[in-house]
Amino acid sequence: GTRGIYFSDDRGRTFRKSDLGDPGLNEIRHLTTITGRSRDVHACDARGVWSSRDGGKRWDRKPLLEGDAVTASIDPHRRKRLYAVLRERGLLISDDARHTRWDEVGYADADVHEVIVDPRDEDLVYLASPVTGLHVSRDGGADPEAVASNIEPIVPGLVSVVFHPVDVSSALAVSEHGVVFLSADRGITWERAGRLGMLPTSVVGDATEAGVWWATGRQLMRTPDNGATWEVVYQPESGDDRVVGLQRLEDGRLFLLLERSRLVASSEDGGETWKLSRPPSRSPGAWATSFAVDTVDPDHIVMATRTLAPRWTSSDTEGGPWESWDGGKSWKPLQDGLVTKRGKESLRSWN
């Protein structure tokens, strides 16, 4: 899940957290099943593909394959063969026992989210995608081809639909899997424009230039051509962190908010270089959710955070609003008008 992997050795009565690499809250995208006598299991997260040889009780300190891993699958016919999908590189295959060597098939544009090996034919491999449909390989994963189907096409789940502030006739819609759609007639008709290659949290039209859009997610990305091509402008240091807020001032300065590290990053040169703030020191157990930069005084920043506790209690002092008057060098809990004299109890509404 979003908080990592939990392991039970008493048939589910109790669970304990089992960390992949450095301890932390890591979003697990996929976990392979344990089959036969083997105790090997593999997990995928934003850092890569991880391996455990004791059924998930302990994990290697480093990933077998580094990258933004979407899914992995063990070949039921050839136990040494492991399939993996990285978001930017597509399908990769390893046939050695330690999985130190990988053959890159590619096919990243297919947005594969699942790999299935036919239980009766070791050479028949299916690649499933919520974006591009079903693909099949008849030679063990190489040369996959799209499968023609009579299944009715479905409308993708959209996470953002935005009109451009400069060219108000243009609108961009982005699906939950990062497919970009463009409308040039105020949303009456739409056509597929391109692909983000990430799960977006928001899309914002540039305040000064038509055709330029910004997208936030595990990276900050920019397109100069209405969504056809995208470039990475900012990459968080941690693969588990996400950009959850973006603000661009009239003078061109960019500000973004990082979720897990609770940092505000700013750039005065269009994203070429970035300066990081400090996090609110008294709120280590919270994630950032949104922020606002004062357009009159950009050193004045307000940040909203939320607790990570499963259920908020009056003894939980994490989360809530924070304010900085020096560009994020120091933060104080925001009291006036937002936190009542009851103090801790008023944090309930922020969490």
XYZ file of C-alpha atoms in Angstrom:
351
model
C 0.000 0.000 0.000
C 0.969 3.648 0.322
C 2.772 3.049 3.621
C 4.907 0.046 2.623
C 4.789 -3.728 3.124
C 3.508 -5.451 6.252
C 4.424 -9.073 7.045
C 2.582 -11.700 9.098
C 3.923 -15.120 10.104
C 0.913 -16.118 12.229
C -1.737 -16.418 9.504
C -2.715 -12.772 9.626
C -3.277 -12.361 13.369
C -0.523 -9.774 13.703
C 1.536 -7.748 11.214
C 4.806 -5.865 11.330
C 6.314 -3.463 8.833
C 8.984 -4.895 6.511
C 11.154 -2.150 5.003
C 12.592 -2.117 1.494
C 16.021 -0.493 1.718
C 16.030 2.532 4.023
C 13.083 2.652 6.470
C 10.272 4.921 5.385
C 6.773 5.196 3.974
C 7.112 3.783 0.464
C 4.194 3.330 -1.921
C 4.185 -0.289 -3.126
C 2.703 -0.582 -6.622
C 2.913 -4.358 -7.045
C 3.878 -7.503 -5.129
C 4.512 -10.834 -6.866
C 2.869 -13.968 -5.497
C 4.769 -16.852 -3.919
C 4.409 -20.008 -5.992
C 5.614 -23.583 -5.474
C 8.475 -24.199 -3.074
C 10.253 -20.953 -3.829
C 10.078 -18.206 -1.199
C 11.181 -15.499 -3.636
C 8.937 -12.448 -3.807
C 9.435 -9.121 -5.578
C 8.004 -5.674 -4.901
C 7.797 -2.549 -7.064
C 7.927 1.084 -5.976
C 9.194 4.410 -7.302
C 12.809 3.410 -6.541
C 12.847 0.112 -8.424
C 12.239 -3.645 -8.176
C 13.106 -5.202 -4.801
C 13.722 -8.826 -3.827
C 13.081 -10.972 -0.761
C 14.129 -14.614 -0.494
C 12.162 -15.462 2.645
C 8.621 -14.645 1.606
C 8.793 -10.915 2.388
C 10.138 -11.051 5.934
C 13.426 -9.359 4.980
C 14.335 -7.411 1.845
C 17.578 -6.586 0.048
C 19.136 -3.240 0.943
C 19.257 -2.171 -2.705
C 16.829 -2.743 -5.589
C 17.559 -5.380 -8.235
C 16.597 -2.872 -10.904
C 16.570 0.876 -10.317
C 13.840 3.058 -11.806
C 10.169 3.913 -11.466
C 8.849 0.345 -11.319
C 5.224 -0.334 -12.229
C 4.963 -4.127 -12.055
C 6.941 -7.388 -12.032
C 6.105 -10.998 -12.801
C 7.864 -14.327 -12.229
C 7.746 -16.752 -15.161
C 5.934 -19.912 -13.911
C 7.782 -22.074 -16.465
C 11.294 -20.666 -16.079
C 11.818 -19.784 -12.419
C 14.930 -17.732 -13.080
C 13.098 -15.462 -15.533
C 11.728 -12.221 -14.120
C 9.740 -9.650 -16.078
C 9.711 -6.026 -14.931
C 8.178 -2.818 -16.255
C 9.736 0.601 -15.630
C 7.620 3.619 -16.471
C 10.265 5.321 -18.621
C 11.981 2.230 -20.102
C 9.116 -0.210 -20.639
C 9.513 -4.003 -20.402
C 12.774 -5.599 -19.199
C 13.615 -9.305 -18.832
C 16.238 -11.020 -16.654
C 17.186 -14.699 -16.952
C 20.025 -15.012 -14.430
C 19.412 -16.192 -10.873
C 20.624 -12.986 -9.204
C 18.939 -10.718 -11.769
C 22.019 -8.576 -12.354
C 21.643 -8.623 -16.159
C 18.580 -7.265 -17.918
C 17.488 -7.242 -21.557
C 15.481 -4.159 -22.435
C 12.517 -4.860 -24.722
C 11.218 -1.295 -24.474
C 7.621 -0.548 -25.431
C 7.361 2.245 -22.837
C 4.636 4.066 -24.783
C 2.297 1.107 -24.241
C 1.995 2.030 -20.522
C 2.025 -1.618 -19.459
C 0.660 -2.212 -15.943
C 0.572 -6.018 -15.844
C 2.578 -8.923 -17.327
C 0.909 -12.353 -17.588
C 2.643 -15.510 -18.803
C 0.334 -18.140 -20.281
C 0.210 -21.101 -17.808
C 0.414 -23.639 -20.682
C 2.702 -21.884 -23.166
C 5.954 -20.380 -21.895
C 6.422 -18.309 -25.053
C 3.007 -16.629 -24.866
C 3.179 -13.429 -22.804
C 0.366 -10.904 -22.402
C 0.935 -7.242 -21.576
C -2.089 -5.397 -20.188
C -2.485 -1.630 -20.135
C -5.399 0.543 -18.957
C -4.241 3.108 -21.521
C -3.441 1.163 -24.705
C -5.260 -2.124 -24.109
C -3.974 -5.678 -24.548
C -0.704 -6.667 -26.236
C 0.688 -10.143 -26.872
C 4.148 -11.593 -27.469
C 4.574 -15.061 -28.939
C 8.294 -15.298 -28.253
C 8.680 -14.894 -24.500
C 8.121 -11.139 -24.213
C 9.941 -9.903 -27.316
C 8.156 -8.056 -30.132
C 4.746 -7.535 -28.487
C 1.846 -6.544 -30.746
C -1.429 -4.817 -29.969
C -4.444 -7.134 -30.006
C -7.471 -6.095 -32.036
C -10.536 -6.401 -29.836
C -14.277 -5.932 -30.011
C -14.320 -4.660 -26.439
C -16.002 -1.265 -26.323
C -13.527 1.564 -25.596
C -13.970 3.142 -22.180
C -13.723 6.756 -21.162
C -10.528 7.236 -19.134
C -10.749 8.515 -15.591
C -9.733 12.184 -15.743
C -7.865 13.786 -12.855
C -7.584 17.270 -14.317
C -9.417 19.380 -16.918
C -8.035 22.916 -17.270
C -8.575 25.868 -19.610
C -5.542 27.935 -20.562
C -5.471 31.414 -18.964
C -3.989 33.029 -22.104
C -5.741 31.062 -24.858
C -9.131 30.421 -23.268
C -10.346 28.361 -26.231
C -7.707 25.712 -25.433
C -8.247 23.110 -22.734
C -6.167 20.176 -21.559
C -7.504 17.008 -19.915
C -5.204 14.423 -18.315
C -6.259 10.889 -17.413
C -5.317 9.051 -14.239
C -2.662 7.196 -16.245
C -1.092 10.307 -17.766
C -2.704 10.359 -21.231
C -3.170 13.945 -22.426
C -6.182 15.147 -24.440
C -6.469 18.570 -26.108
C -9.497 20.656 -27.061
C -9.125 23.752 -29.259
C -12.816 24.694 -29.225
C -13.594 25.291 -25.556
C -14.081 21.620 -24.736
C -16.597 20.705 -27.456
C -14.322 18.193 -29.207
C -11.193 16.430 -27.976
C -8.230 14.579 -29.466
C -5.327 12.693 -27.934
C -2.316 15.010 -27.765
C 0.422 13.051 -26.004
C 1.494 11.263 -22.850
C 2.931 12.500 -19.572
C 4.569 9.261 -18.471
C 3.538 9.801 -14.851
C 0.465 9.871 -12.650
C -0.399 13.582 -12.418
C -1.579 15.485 -9.364
C -2.481 18.663 -11.269
C -2.118 20.516 -14.578
C -1.698 24.300 -14.844
C -1.702 26.551 -17.914
C 1.195 29.001 -18.149
C 0.117 32.487 -17.102
C 2.016 34.295 -19.871
C 2.408 32.020 -22.913
C -0.209 30.171 -24.968
C 0.420 26.478 -25.633
C 2.635 26.108 -22.539
C 1.375 23.913 -19.705
C 2.838 22.590 -16.449
C 2.064 19.226 -14.798
C 2.848 18.087 -11.269
C 3.300 14.562 -9.928
C 6.467 12.625 -9.137
C 8.161 15.330 -11.251
C 7.427 18.838 -12.462
C 6.970 18.685 -16.246
C 6.465 21.321 -18.948
C 5.076 21.194 -22.482
C 5.577 23.994 -25.040
C 3.239 22.462 -27.660
C -0.150 21.858 -26.019
C 0.725 18.476 -24.549
C 2.421 16.787 -27.520
C 5.854 16.595 -25.848
C 6.882 16.981 -22.214
C 10.190 17.737 -20.515
C 11.205 17.249 -16.875
C 11.833 20.584 -15.170
C 12.285 19.354 -11.597
C 12.959 15.889 -10.149
C 12.637 15.373 -6.349
C 15.679 13.799 -4.708
C 13.563 10.990 -3.249
C 11.753 8.725 -5.694
C 8.815 8.517 -3.277
C 8.281 12.263 -3.048
C 5.751 14.102 -5.218
C 5.149 17.643 -6.399
C 1.684 18.519 -5.080
C 1.603 22.266 -5.669
C 2.819 24.788 -8.265
C 2.623 28.561 -8.489
C 4.123 30.850 -11.138
C 4.403 34.581 -10.459
C 4.020 37.291 -13.113
C 7.793 37.895 -13.102
C 8.378 34.256 -14.123
C 9.468 32.871 -10.761
C 8.342 29.306 -10.067
C 7.398 27.840 -6.699
C 6.532 24.192 -6.056
C 5.598 22.134 -3.011
C 7.006 18.671 -2.189
C 4.632 16.336 -0.368
C 6.737 14.072 1.856
C 9.714 16.315 2.524
C 7.447 19.360 3.140
C 9.799 21.623 1.188
C 9.099 24.607 -1.022
C 11.398 24.842 -4.047
C 11.789 28.088 -5.988
C 13.406 28.958 -9.310
C 14.166 32.330 -10.863
C 15.435 30.995 -14.223
C 12.530 28.957 -15.557
C 13.497 25.769 -13.749
C 17.208 25.620 -14.619
C 18.231 25.911 -10.962
C 16.254 25.494 -7.761
C 16.526 26.707 -4.185
C 14.981 24.601 -1.410
C 13.364 25.918 1.765
C 13.491 24.264 5.158
C 10.601 22.060 6.351
C 8.449 22.951 9.363
C 10.705 21.561 12.111
C 7.986 20.641 14.578
C 5.942 18.567 12.150
C 8.058 15.539 11.053
C 5.101 13.163 11.014
C 3.022 15.043 8.455
C 2.827 15.481 4.694
C 2.279 18.725 2.794
C -1.003 19.030 0.887
C -1.110 22.569 -0.534
C 0.519 25.994 -0.323
C 0.196 29.615 -1.419
C 2.857 32.216 -2.192
C 2.000 35.875 -1.552
C 2.186 37.610 -4.948
C 2.994 40.949 -3.267
C 5.656 39.532 -0.927
C 6.945 36.148 -2.251
C 8.842 35.566 1.006
C 5.432 35.154 2.643
C 4.333 31.512 2.196
C 1.527 29.495 3.756
C 1.645 25.664 3.779
C -1.048 23.154 4.752
C -0.011 19.752 6.140
C -1.862 16.648 7.341
C -1.030 14.008 9.925
C -0.015 10.477 8.895
C -1.854 8.841 11.777
C -4.657 6.484 10.661
C -7.052 8.428 12.903
C -6.549 11.851 14.409
C -6.623 12.207 18.201
C -6.390 15.237 20.477
C -2.854 14.215 21.491
C -1.644 14.376 17.864
C 0.077 17.720 17.276
C 1.148 16.934 13.708
C -0.415 18.563 10.672
C -2.167 21.890 10.367
C -1.291 25.246 8.762
C 2.203 26.776 8.766
C 3.443 30.228 7.809
C 6.813 31.629 6.751
C 7.827 35.283 6.281
C 11.399 34.595 5.112
C 10.961 32.397 2.037
C 10.763 29.131 3.973
C 13.870 29.530 6.151
C 11.698 29.333 9.256
C 8.088 28.335 9.918
C 5.542 28.955 12.654
C 2.116 27.404 13.220
C -0.489 29.689 11.714
C -2.793 30.732 14.531
C -4.770 33.856 13.718
C -8.230 33.053 12.453
C -7.454 29.383 11.816
C -6.592 27.814 15.167
C -8.872 28.511 18.129
C -7.920 28.850 21.752
C -8.648 25.154 22.189
C -5.436 24.549 20.246
C -4.990 20.845 19.538
C -8.694 20.166 19.123
C -8.906 22.650 16.273
C -6.367 20.606 14.276
C -9.098 18.045 13.657
C -10.423 20.062 10.713
C -6.953 20.135 9.105
C -6.462 16.374 9.300
